[in-house]
Coordinates of C-alpha atoms and ligand atoms in Angstrom, one line a residue:
X15 CA 0.0 0.0 0.0
X16 CA 1.1 3.6 -0.5
X17 CA 2.6 4.9 2.8
X18 CA -0.2 7.3 3.6
X19 CA -2.9 4.6 3.1
X20 CA -0.9 2.2 5.2
X21 CA -1.0 4.6 8.1
X22 CA -4.6 5.4 7.6
X23 CA -5.4 1.7 8.0
X24 CA -3.0 1.3 10.9
X25 CA -4.6 4.1 12.9
X26 CA -8.1 2.9 12.2
X27 CA -8.1 -0.8 12.7
X28 CA -7.4 -3.5 15.4
X29 CA -3.7 -2.8 14.8
X30 CA -4.0 0.6 16.4
X31 CA -4.2 -0.8 19.9
X32 CA -1.0 -2.8 19.5
X33 CA 0.7 0.1 18.0
X34 CA -0.2 2.4 20.9
X35 CA 0.9 -0.3 23.3
X36 CA 4.3 -0.1 21.7
X37 CA 4.1 -3.5 20.0
X38 CA 5.1 -2.4 16.6
X39 CA 6.0 -5.8 15.1
X40 CA 2.6 -7.3 16.3
X41 CA 0.8 -4.2 14.9
X42 CA 2.4 -4.7 11.5
X43 CA 1.5 -8.4 11.5
X44 CA -2.1 -7.6 12.5
X45 CA -2.3 -5.0 9.8
X46 CA -0.9 -7.4 7.1
X47 CA -3.4 -10.0 8.2
X48 CA -6.3 -7.5 8.0
X49 CA -5.3 -6.3 4.5
X50 CA -4.9 -9.9 3.2
X51 CA -8.5 -10.7 4.1
X52 CA -10.0 -7.4 3.1
X53 CA -11.3 -7.8 -0.4
X54 CA -12.0 -4.1 -0.9
X55 CA -8.3 -3.3 -0.8
X56 CA -6.4 -3.2 -4.0
X57 CA -2.8 -2.2 -4.5
X58 CA -2.9 -1.4 -8.2
X59 CA -5.3 0.4 -10.5
X60 CA -8.9 -0.8 -10.4
X61 CA -12.4 0.3 -11.2
X62 CA -15.2 -0.1 -8.7
X63 CA -18.6 0.0 -10.5
X64 CA -20.8 1.1 -7.6
X65 CA -24.6 1.2 -7.6
X66 CA -25.5 4.1 -5.3
X67 CA -29.3 3.5 -5.1
X68 CA -32.1 5.8 -6.2
X69 CA -31.1 8.9 -4.4
X70 CA -31.3 8.8 -0.6
X71 CA -27.7 8.5 0.6
X72 CA -28.9 6.3 3.5
X73 CA -29.6 3.6 0.9
X74 CA -25.9 3.2 0.0
X75 CA -24.5 -0.2 1.0
X76 CA -21.6 -0.4 3.4
X77 CA -19.4 -1.8 0.8
X78 CA -20.2 1.1 -1.6
X79 CA -19.2 3.5 1.1
X80 CA -16.0 1.7 1.9
X81 CA -14.9 1.7 -1.7
X82 CA -16.0 5.3 -2.2
X83 CA -13.6 6.2 0.6
X84 CA -10.7 4.5 -1.0
X85 CA -11.0 5.7 -4.6
X86 CA -8.6 8.3 -6.0
X87 CA -11.0 9.3 -8.8
X88 CA -14.8 9.5 -8.8
X89 CA -16.8 9.4 -12.0
X90 CA -20.5 10.1 -11.8
X91 CA -23.5 11.4 -13.7
X92 CA -26.8 13.1 -13.2
X93 CA -28.6 10.4 -11.4
X94 CA -26.0 10.3 -8.6
X95 CA -26.9 13.0 -6.1
X96 CA -24.5 15.6 -4.6
X97 CA -25.2 14.1 -1.1
X98 CA -23.7 10.9 -2.4
X99 CA -20.7 12.3 -4.2
X100 CA -19.9 14.2 -1.0
X101 CA -19.4 10.9 0.8
X102 CA -16.4 10.1 -1.4
X103 CA -12.8 10.7 -0.2
X104 CA -12.4 14.4 0.3
X105 CA -9.3 14.7 -1.8
X106 CA -10.5 12.4 -4.7
X107 CA -10.6 13.9 -8.1
X108 CA -14.3 14.2 -9.3
X109 CA -15.3 13.9 -12.9
X110 CA -18.8 14.6 -14.0
X111 CA -19.7 12.7 -17.2
X112 CA -23.4 13.4 -17.4
X113 CA -25.2 15.7 -19.8
X114 CA -25.5 19.4 -18.8
X115 CA -26.9 22.1 -20.9
X116 CA -24.2 23.7 -23.1
X117 CA -21.4 21.4 -21.7
X118 CA -19.6 18.7 -23.5
X119 CA -21.0 15.4 -22.3
X120 CA -19.1 12.1 -22.5
X121 CA -20.6 9.4 -24.8
X122 CA -20.5 5.8 -23.6
X123 CA -17.4 4.9 -25.5
X124 CA -15.5 7.9 -24.0
X125 CA -16.6 6.8 -20.5
X126 CA -15.4 3.3 -21.2
X127 CA -12.1 4.6 -22.5
X128 CA -11.7 6.9 -19.5
X129 CA -12.1 4.0 -17.1
X130 CA -9.5 1.9 -18.9
X131 CA -7.0 4.8 -19.1
X132 CA -7.4 5.7 -15.4
X133 CA -7.1 2.1 -14.2
X134 CA -4.1 1.5 -16.4
X135 CA -2.5 4.5 -14.9
X136 CA -2.8 2.9 -11.4
X137 CA -5.8 4.9 -10.2
X138 CA -8.5 3.4 -8.1
X139 CA -11.7 4.6 -9.7
X140 CA -15.2 4.7 -8.2
X141 CA -17.6 4.7 -11.1
X142 CA -20.9 5.7 -9.4
X143 CA -24.2 4.7 -11.0
X144 CA -27.7 5.5 -9.9
X145 CA -29.7 2.5 -8.7
X146 CA -28.0 -0.8 -9.6
X147 CA -25.3 -0.8 -12.3
X148 CA -26.8 -3.9 -14.0
X149 CA -30.4 -2.6 -14.2
X150 CA -30.8 -0.3 -17.3
X151 CA -27.4 1.2 -16.2
X152 CA -25.0 0.1 -19.0
X153 CA -22.8 -1.3 -16.3
X154 CA -22.2 -4.4 -18.3
X155 CA -20.8 -2.4 -21.2
X156 CA -18.4 -0.5 -19.0
X157 CA -17.1 -3.6 -17.3
X158 CA -16.8 -5.6 -20.6
X159 CA -14.0 -3.2 -21.8
X160 CA -12.2 -3.4 -18.5
X161 CA -12.4 -7.2 -18.5
X162 CA -11.1 -7.3 -22.1
X163 CA -8.2 -5.1 -21.1
X164 CA -7.4 -7.5 -18.2
X165 CA -7.9 -4.7 -15.6
X166 CA -9.1 -5.3 -12.1
X167 CA -12.7 -4.4 -11.2
X168 CA -15.3 -4.9 -8.6
X169 CA -19.1 -4.6 -8.9
X170 CA -21.2 -3.3 -6.0
X171 CA -25.0 -3.9 -6.4
X172 CA -27.2 -1.0 -5.5
X173 CA -30.9 -0.6 -4.7
X174 CA -32.6 -0.2 -8.1
X175 CA -35.1 2.6 -8.6
X176 CA -38.1 0.1 -8.7
X177 CA -37.3 -1.2 -5.2
X178 CA -36.4 2.1 -3.6
X179 CA -39.3 4.0 -5.1
X180 CA -41.8 1.2 -4.3
X181 CA -40.6 1.0 -0.7
X182 CA -40.7 4.8 -0.2
X183 CA -44.1 5.1 -1.9
X184 CA -45.6 2.3 0.2
X185 CA -46.3 0.0 -2.8
X186 CA -45.2 -3.6 -2.4
X187 CA -44.2 -4.9 -5.8
X188 CA -45.5 -8.4 -5.0
X189 CA -48.2 -9.3 -2.6
X190 CA -50.0 -12.6 -2.1
X191 CA -53.4 -11.1 -2.9
X192 CA -52.3 -8.8 -5.8
X193 CA -49.2 -9.8 -7.7
X194 CA -47.1 -13.0 -7.9
X195 CA -44.6 -11.6 -10.4
X196 CA -43.1 -8.3 -11.4
X197 CA -41.4 -7.1 -14.6
X198 CA -39.1 -4.1 -15.2
X199 CA -39.3 -2.5 -18.6
X200 CA -38.0 0.7 -20.2
X201 CA -40.3 3.2 -21.8
X202 CA -38.0 4.1 -24.7
X203 CA -39.2 5.8 -27.9
X204 CA -42.1 4.0 -29.7
X205 CA -39.9 2.9 -32.6
X206 CA -37.5 1.2 -30.1
X207 CA -40.5 -0.6 -28.6
X208 CA -42.0 -1.9 -31.8
X209 CA -40.7 -5.5 -31.3
X210 CA -42.0 -5.6 -27.7
X211 CA -44.3 -8.6 -26.8
X212 CA -47.1 -6.6 -25.1
X213 CA -49.2 -9.7 -24.5
X214 CA -46.4 -11.2 -22.4
X215 CA -46.5 -8.2 -20.1
X216 CA -50.3 -8.4 -19.6
X217 CA -50.4 -11.4 -17.2
X218 CA -52.8 -11.6 -14.3
X219 CA -51.3 -10.8 -11.0
X220 CA -48.2 -9.2 -12.5
X221 CA -46.8 -5.7 -11.6
X222 CA -45.1 -3.7 -14.3
X223 CA -42.5 -1.1 -13.5
X224 CA -41.6 1.3 -16.2
X225 CA -38.1 3.0 -16.2
X226 CA -37.3 6.0 -18.4
X227 CA -41.0 6.2 -19.3
X228 CA -42.0 9.8 -18.7
X229 CA -42.2 10.9 -22.3
X230 CA -43.8 7.7 -23.6
X231 CA -46.1 6.8 -20.8
X232 CA -49.3 7.5 -22.9
X233 CA -48.0 5.2 -25.7
X234 CA -47.0 2.5 -23.2
X235 CA -50.4 2.7 -21.5
X236 CA -52.3 2.5 -24.8
X237 CA -50.3 -0.6 -25.9
X238 CA -51.0 -2.3 -22.6
X239 CA -54.7 -1.6 -22.8
X240 CA -54.8 -2.9 -26.4
X241 CA -53.0 -6.1 -25.2
X242 CA -55.8 -6.6 -22.7
X243 CA -54.9 -4.8 -19.5
X244 CA -58.0 -3.1 -18.0
X245 CA -58.1 0.7 -18.4
X246 CA -59.0 0.9 -14.7
X247 CA -55.7 -0.8 -13.7
X248 CA -54.1 1.4 -11.0
X249 CA -51.0 3.4 -11.9
X250 CA -48.6 5.3 -9.7
X251 CA -46.0 7.8 -10.9
X252 CA -43.2 8.4 -8.5
X253 CA -41.1 11.5 -9.1
X254 CA -37.7 11.8 -7.4
X255 CA -38.3 8.7 -5.4
X256 CA -36.6 8.3 -2.0
X257 CA -35.6 12.0 -1.9
X258 CA -37.0 14.7 0.3
X259 CA -38.9 16.1 -2.8
X260 CA -40.5 12.7 -3.6
X261 CA -44.0 13.1 -5.1
X262 CA -46.4 10.3 -5.9
X263 CA -49.4 10.7 -8.3
X264 CA -51.9 7.9 -8.4
X265 CA -54.5 7.2 -11.1
X266 CA -55.5 4.6 -13.6
X267 CA -53.9 3.4 -16.8
X268 CA -56.3 5.4 -19.0
X269 CA -55.3 8.6 -17.2
X270 CA -51.6 8.0 -18.0
X271 CA -51.2 10.9 -20.4
X272 CA -52.7 13.4 -17.9
X273 CA -50.7 12.1 -15.0
X274 CA -47.4 12.1 -17.0
X275 CA -48.0 15.6 -18.2
X276 CA -48.4 16.9 -14.6
X277 CA -45.2 15.0 -13.5
X278 CA -43.0 15.5 -16.6
X279 CA -41.2 18.6 -15.2
X280 CA -39.6 16.7 -12.3
X281 CA -37.5 13.8 -13.5
X282 CA -36.5 11.1 -12.7
X283 CA -39.8 9.5 -12.9
X284 CA -40.9 5.8 -12.4
X285 CA -44.2 4.2 -13.2
X286 CA -45.7 1.3 -11.3
X287 CA -48.7 -0.4 -12.9
X288 CA -50.9 -3.0 -11.2
X289 CA -53.3 -3.5 -8.4
X290 CA -50.5 -3.4 -5.8
X291 CA -50.7 0.4 -6.2
X292 CA -54.0 0.4 -4.1
X293 CA -52.0 -0.7 -1.1
X294 CA -50.4 2.7 -0.9
X295 CA -53.6 4.0 0.7
X296 CA -52.7 1.9 3.8
X297 CA -48.9 1.7 3.5
X298 CA -47.7 5.2 2.6
X299 CA -45.2 6.4 5.2
X300 CA -42.5 8.6 3.7
X301 CA -43.2 12.3 3.8
X302 CA -46.1 12.0 6.1
X303 CA -45.0 15.0 8.2
X304 CA -44.9 17.1 5.0
X305 CA -48.3 15.8 4.1
X306 CA -49.7 16.9 7.5
X307 CA -48.2 20.3 6.8
X308 CA -50.3 20.6 3.7
X309 CA -47.9 19.7 0.8
X310 CA -48.3 16.7 -1.5
X311 CA -45.7 14.0 -0.8
Ligands
SAM419 C1 -31.0 5.1 -17.0 S1 -32.1 4.4 -15.9 C2 -31.0 3.9 -14.6 C3 -31.7 3.0 -13.7 C4 -30.8 2.6 -12.5 N1 -29.6 1.8 -13.0 C5 -31.5 1.8 -11.5 O1 -31.1 0.6 -11.2 O2 -32.4 2.4 -10.8 C6 -32.9 5.9 -15.3 C7 -34.3 5.8 -14.9 O3 -34.4 5.2 -13.6 C8 -35.5 5.7 -12.9 N2 -35.1 6.4 -11.7 C9 -33.9 6.4 -11.2 N3 -33.9 7.0 -10.0 C10 -35.1 7.4 -9.7 C11 -35.8 8.1 -8.6 N4 -35.1 8.5 -7.6 N5 -37.1 8.3 -8.7 C12 -37.8 7.9 -9.8 N6 -37.3 7.2 -10.8 C13 -36.0 7.0 -10.8 C14 -36.2 6.7 -13.9 O4 -37.2 6.0 -14.6 C15 -35.1 7.1 -14.7 O5 -35.5 7.5 -16.0

């Protein structure tokens, strides 16, 4: 380990007591033993592909936080909130690769290349991703290049938006009386959805979660109704789920266009479709204080 990191570990672990007791050789042995069994420690360049959850920093995993504290460079985009980036090592270099009006934004191949170059240069890189890196997060693409280049990497799962938003909105995605299965789909542009098997989505007792669906929710709802889903099927739109500004709008599938129009200005937005949405009446908990104060959580 670099000298500074060695001493950080020495002063923060079980070796510290031995060190302060003057047992220097025992302290070094204890530290070596600790480092040998700690799989988060790497001595060369590496990329940590870290799922940071849907927004609330409290939903980070312990492993995510540990690796964020070790990284020399942090690469993040729009879905990763400031509150999360702030938890990275204070002196780590921060690189924003998301889209911002007027700025150059990195395309996927440039991000992949950046990760390879930094890891090759001996840097420990935390690549932060909203939610889980392997759920509509292109995590696979980024790691493929690293693997092909023979570089070291780790993958840390995160709480995907469907799970985080459902929990904070009080909507269980499965429930013995309502849904025995759940599917995650994206609401990409209609031409990209042309080949979708809509019938397969319309199963009884199945919850459908739509990611990236704000702009096309009306289209998605119409296709689902055509495929046989009742127009009266409950629908919840969750804006900025798990964050203090979370808002949940509830209606039915045939009201999708209207609901989406009212929510469109506050991305990110997730849709949950299915009778489980009704359970929110009993199970909503997050933001109750604000509700009592008159705002709409
Ligand atoms: C490119 S996908 C990334 C998904 C991410 N990898 C995950 O596992 O959650 C982005 C979409 O996730 C959903 N999303 C992510 N965070 C959200 C949040 N806090 N509230 C509502 N939707 C969210 C939205 O549908 C958004 O358009």
